[in-house]
C-alpha cells in the first residue's frame, strides 16, 4: 500500500494561503492541462445513425437546417414547432434527402456535442495528487520550477477521510460511485456513444431545452444504473498514456458543492477549494528554488499549529514508496536555518 500521497503546489500566494487554511484547490475540469481530459469521446457516424432513428432528433435537425422557412419564434411551444416541421416534410416542402444532408447534420452534432461536453465538464472539480514526490517534470510544471512546495499526506488516512465525507454528503449510491479518490487509468477503450446519446436526447426534451446540465439532473435523468455511474467515473479518470509518468490519484467532487473560498477579495470569480478536513499533512517539502519568505510562512504555520508536521528540503533522493533517505527537519529547525540563511 502506498504510504504517502503527494500534492505539488506552485509558489503563488493563493496556493500558500489555501494550504494554511487546510484546503486544496479543486480545478474546474474545463481548465485541465489536457483538453481531452474529462471529455467524452464518441463515434460521429454511430451517434448520427442513432440520433436519426429518434423522431425528436430528426425534427430538431430539420429546424436547424430550415430555420429560415420555419421560425421558432412563430410558435408558442417547441411541440408546435415539431408538428409544423413534420407537416412541412410530409407535404413536400422539405425533401427528405435534403433534410438529412449528412455533412450539415454532422456540423450540427459537432457543435452541439462540444457545448454538451463543456457543460458536462463544468460540473466537476478535480484535485490531482501523485504517488511520486521526485519527478522533475512535475516539480517544473506544478511547483513553479521548484519555487513551490510539495505536500505529503498519509494515503490511507486521506482516503478514509474523503470516503467518510462522500458517504456523509451523498446519499445516492450512484453518486458515491463517482465522487471520491481514485487512481487514474490510461487509454482504456470504452464506448461512450450511449452516454452522449442520452445527454443529447435529454437536451432536446421539452424540460431541458433552455436549461444547462446540473449534477442533480445528471443523476436523476441520465445516470440511473450502476453501469452508467461507473462509465461516468471512467470518463473522469481515463487519460492518455503519455501522462502516466505522473502516477496520478484524482479526487472528484461536484464543483457546485465544493467549498468556495475566496482567497483574495480582489478576485472577480470565487475559486473552488475542497476542505481537506481533519487530515493534517505528514510533511511538506520545500522546492530547491523556493523563496525564504515562503518557507518561513509554512514553517511558522507548522510551529503555531503544534502539529507533528515536518519540513524538508527538496532533494533528488525521494523514492516511489514515500521513504525519505535524509533527515526530516522540525519546524523550529526550519525557522532557525532560514534565519541563518542555511536553507
XYZ file of C-alpha atoms in Angstrom:
343
model
C 0.000 0.000 0.000
C 1.249 3.451 -0.903
C 2.352 5.159 2.330
C 2.132 8.785 1.217
C 0.306 10.685 -1.495
C 1.638 13.996 -2.752
C 0.342 17.325 -3.945
C 2.632 19.619 -5.947
C 1.858 23.302 -5.373
C 3.144 26.495 -7.037
C 4.736 29.420 -5.221
C 1.660 31.658 -5.554
C 0.125 33.315 -2.522
C -3.143 31.573 -3.405
C -1.605 28.107 -3.080
C 0.176 29.024 0.154
C -2.908 30.642 1.696
C -5.063 27.658 0.743
C -2.564 25.344 2.417
C -2.592 27.499 5.555
C -6.390 27.068 5.603
C -6.006 23.295 5.139
C -7.872 23.455 1.844
C -6.897 22.366 -1.622
C -7.818 23.819 -4.993
C -10.446 21.890 -6.962
C -9.866 22.871 -10.567
C -12.810 23.021 -12.951
C -12.474 20.095 -15.356
C -12.640 22.535 -18.288
C -9.360 24.081 -17.100
C -7.267 20.898 -17.024
C -3.998 20.834 -18.983
C -5.174 18.204 -21.447
C -8.269 19.309 -23.408
C -9.203 15.614 -23.778
C -9.198 15.105 -20.010
C -12.744 14.515 -18.679
C -14.044 14.723 -22.229
C -16.490 12.267 -23.848
C -15.064 10.510 -26.911
C -17.709 9.441 -29.418
C -18.048 7.999 -32.915
C -19.806 10.624 -35.028
C -21.156 8.116 -37.589
C -22.647 5.819 -34.946
C -24.046 8.749 -32.990
C -25.638 10.282 -36.098
C -27.249 6.990 -37.154
C -28.682 6.508 -33.687
C -29.983 10.073 -33.500
C -31.667 9.822 -36.906
C -33.749 6.949 -35.528
C -35.220 9.357 -32.992
C -38.232 11.326 -34.198
C -37.408 14.178 -31.853
C -33.821 14.388 -33.096
C -34.868 14.228 -36.762
C -37.216 17.142 -36.287
C -34.557 19.049 -34.421
C -32.174 18.703 -37.372
C -34.914 19.901 -39.728
C -35.404 23.003 -37.558
C -31.727 23.801 -37.715
C -31.389 23.170 -41.450
C -34.515 25.094 -42.460
C -34.948 27.646 -39.733
C -35.275 30.439 -42.345
C -38.533 28.874 -43.540
C -39.776 27.641 -40.187
C -39.069 30.183 -37.490
C -39.108 29.018 -33.913
C -40.377 32.380 -32.663
C -43.622 31.827 -34.574
C -44.659 29.053 -32.190
C -45.711 29.124 -28.567
C -44.075 25.817 -27.702
C -41.417 23.514 -29.047
C -44.102 20.831 -29.574
C -45.894 23.083 -32.078
C -42.554 23.629 -33.736
C -42.089 19.863 -34.106
C -45.585 19.453 -35.547
C -45.036 22.151 -38.152
C -41.712 20.648 -39.194
C -43.329 17.248 -39.653
C -46.173 18.776 -41.644
C -43.723 20.650 -43.874
C -41.806 17.450 -44.534
C -44.945 15.393 -45.229
C -46.400 17.791 -47.826
C -43.116 18.026 -49.679
C -41.940 21.477 -48.593
C -38.801 19.775 -47.381
C -37.371 16.910 -49.383
C -36.294 14.086 -47.098
C -32.919 13.644 -48.805
C -32.236 17.368 -48.336
C -33.453 17.351 -44.756
C -30.952 14.658 -43.868
C -27.964 16.237 -45.553
C -25.245 14.332 -43.729
C -22.419 16.945 -43.756
C -24.794 19.604 -42.442
C -26.165 17.296 -39.758
C -22.642 16.320 -38.728
C -21.827 20.010 -38.303
C -24.875 20.475 -36.053
C -23.966 17.412 -33.986
C -20.338 18.539 -33.682
C -21.340 21.981 -32.381
C -23.970 20.572 -30.025
C -21.694 17.896 -28.598
C -18.946 20.458 -27.960
C -21.446 22.531 -25.979
C -22.633 19.442 -24.102
C -19.085 18.404 -23.194
C -18.287 21.912 -21.958
C -21.417 21.899 -19.782
C -20.581 18.396 -18.578
C -17.004 19.257 -17.621
C -18.196 22.377 -15.803
C -20.000 20.138 -13.300
C -16.873 18.595 -11.810
C -13.990 19.748 -9.671
C -10.733 17.805 -9.805
C -7.949 17.662 -7.211
C -4.793 15.995 -8.531
C -2.405 14.060 -6.294
C 0.577 11.948 -7.253
C 2.195 8.776 -5.947
C 5.662 10.101 -6.726
C 7.353 13.032 -4.958
C 10.505 13.385 -7.016
C 9.516 13.805 -10.646
C 11.485 16.764 -12.071
C 8.877 17.412 -14.769
C 6.155 17.740 -12.146
C 8.329 19.951 -9.955
C 8.738 22.144 -13.020
C 5.121 22.158 -14.246
C 3.165 22.158 -10.998
C 5.573 23.663 -8.478
C 6.810 26.711 -10.387
C 10.200 25.310 -11.431
C 10.850 24.132 -7.858
C 9.937 27.547 -6.422
C 6.847 25.949 -4.924
C 6.388 23.115 -2.473
C 5.083 19.591 -2.116
C 2.532 18.424 0.463
C 2.623 14.812 1.659
C -0.458 13.170 3.163
C -0.807 9.749 4.726
C -2.603 7.964 1.890
C -4.829 5.655 3.961
C -5.884 8.443 6.327
C -6.741 10.818 3.476
C -8.648 8.109 1.607
C -10.601 7.198 4.735
C -11.439 10.835 5.494
C -12.589 11.562 1.950
C -14.671 8.384 1.770
C -16.403 9.234 5.039
C -17.114 12.750 3.754
C -18.592 11.438 0.496
C -20.816 8.956 2.366
C -21.984 11.712 4.685
C -22.880 14.233 1.985
C -24.155 11.969 -0.811
C -26.927 9.506 -0.019
C -27.404 8.400 -3.621
C -25.263 5.223 -4.009
C -24.637 6.117 -7.663
C -23.087 9.441 -6.638
C -20.843 7.586 -4.197
C -19.545 5.508 -7.107
C -18.459 8.661 -8.941
C -17.233 11.045 -6.246
C -14.127 10.254 -4.222
C -10.426 9.466 -4.526
C -9.397 7.115 -7.352
C -6.364 6.028 -9.349
C -6.168 7.385 -12.888
C -6.470 4.865 -15.736
C -4.753 5.194 -19.092
C -6.071 4.557 -22.609
C -8.914 2.268 -21.529
C -11.088 1.684 -24.620
C -14.707 2.432 -23.748
C -17.866 3.062 -25.749
C -19.211 6.464 -24.741
C -21.757 6.807 -27.574
C -24.687 5.652 -25.450
C -23.755 8.166 -22.745
C -23.524 11.169 -25.073
C -26.704 9.998 -26.846
C -28.650 10.067 -23.567
C -27.439 13.567 -22.771
C -28.192 14.737 -26.312
C -31.794 13.478 -26.207
C -32.274 14.924 -22.753
C -31.127 18.308 -24.032
C -33.710 18.025 -26.822
C -36.529 17.289 -24.387
C -39.051 19.976 -23.531
C -37.931 20.381 -19.933
C -34.246 20.732 -20.838
C -34.486 22.922 -23.935
C -33.359 26.087 -22.197
C -31.591 24.545 -19.221
C -27.944 23.696 -18.644
C -26.843 20.399 -17.175
C -26.509 20.109 -13.409
C -25.382 17.372 -11.056
C -28.995 16.917 -9.965
C -30.323 16.409 -13.500
C -27.336 14.237 -14.443
C -28.129 11.746 -11.677
C -31.917 11.969 -11.934
C -32.307 11.846 -15.742
C -29.203 10.170 -17.180
C -27.217 8.243 -14.560
C -29.767 5.678 -13.363
C -27.781 2.445 -13.143
C -24.546 1.281 -11.554
C -23.111 0.618 -15.016
C -23.793 4.194 -16.162
C -22.287 5.595 -12.939
C -19.128 3.537 -13.458
C -18.975 4.721 -17.069
C -19.223 8.324 -15.864
C -16.420 7.698 -13.371
C -14.280 6.201 -16.130
C -14.814 9.313 -18.258
C -13.461 11.427 -15.409
C -10.490 9.155 -14.736
C -9.286 7.954 -18.135
C -6.264 9.776 -19.621
C -3.810 9.307 -22.448
C -0.877 7.047 -21.566
C 1.534 9.916 -22.227
C 0.510 11.252 -18.794
C 1.272 8.010 -16.921
C 4.577 9.361 -15.565
C 2.530 11.488 -13.157
C 1.153 8.393 -11.378
C -1.923 10.444 -10.621
C -4.566 9.830 -8.000
C -7.593 12.030 -8.506
C -10.236 13.403 -6.168
C -13.519 14.041 -7.994
C -16.085 16.367 -6.422
C -19.092 18.276 -7.805
C -17.850 21.782 -8.487
C -21.144 23.253 -7.272
C -20.730 21.520 -3.903
C -17.014 22.026 -3.388
C -16.023 24.522 -0.723
C -15.986 28.070 -2.050
C -13.039 30.022 -0.704
C -12.220 33.489 -1.978
C -8.566 33.964 -1.105
C -8.244 37.497 -2.394
C -11.119 39.970 -2.249
C -9.871 41.485 -5.472
C -10.627 38.292 -7.399
C -13.690 38.637 -9.592
C -14.506 34.929 -9.559
C -14.507 32.823 -6.435
C -12.075 29.931 -6.648
C -13.291 26.499 -5.660
C -11.500 24.707 -2.847
C -12.056 21.341 -1.233
C -11.788 21.240 2.552
C -9.225 18.581 3.429
C -10.893 18.462 6.831
C -9.234 16.730 9.746
C -6.338 15.305 7.738
C -3.148 17.176 8.521
C -0.161 16.752 6.169
C 2.529 14.253 7.093
C 5.191 16.687 5.952
C 5.882 19.433 3.430
C 8.840 19.660 1.108
C 10.311 22.995 0.015
C 11.306 23.305 -3.622
C 15.008 23.886 -4.237
C 14.274 27.393 -5.540
C 11.595 28.377 -3.007
C 11.787 31.895 -1.576
C 12.871 32.198 2.072
C 9.751 34.181 2.950
C 7.518 31.393 1.621
C 9.482 28.767 3.534
C 9.154 30.817 6.697
C 5.380 31.143 6.286
C 4.922 27.395 6.004
C 7.366 26.574 8.797
C 5.782 29.129 11.123
C 2.357 27.646 10.364
C 3.652 24.209 11.341
C 5.079 25.571 14.586
C 1.986 27.563 15.577
C -0.331 24.607 14.986
C 1.865 22.431 17.205
C 1.406 19.502 14.878
C 3.905 16.835 14.005
C 4.296 18.479 10.617
C 7.873 18.306 9.445
C 9.545 20.362 6.752
C 12.127 19.001 4.364
C 14.236 20.399 1.578
C 13.821 19.075 -1.951
C 16.481 16.602 -2.974
C 16.731 14.106 -5.764
C 16.537 11.122 -3.423
C 12.835 10.838 -2.651
C 11.762 7.408 -3.828
C 8.477 5.966 -5.002
C 7.239 4.354 -1.800
C 7.462 7.609 0.122
C 10.560 6.696 2.144
C 12.918 9.639 2.535
C 16.607 8.981 2.841
C 17.589 12.210 4.509
C 16.617 13.568 7.959
C 13.326 15.407 8.329
C 13.629 18.908 9.739
C 11.339 20.089 12.522
C 9.645 23.495 12.158
C 11.840 25.075 14.859
C 14.936 23.995 12.973
C 13.496 25.293 9.729
C 12.922 28.742 11.202
C 16.382 28.742 12.731
C 18.023 27.661 9.483
C 16.050 30.221 7.486
C 17.168 32.906 9.918
C 20.754 31.775 9.460
C 20.180 31.563 5.709
C 21.098 27.884 5.585
C 18.075 26.714 3.615
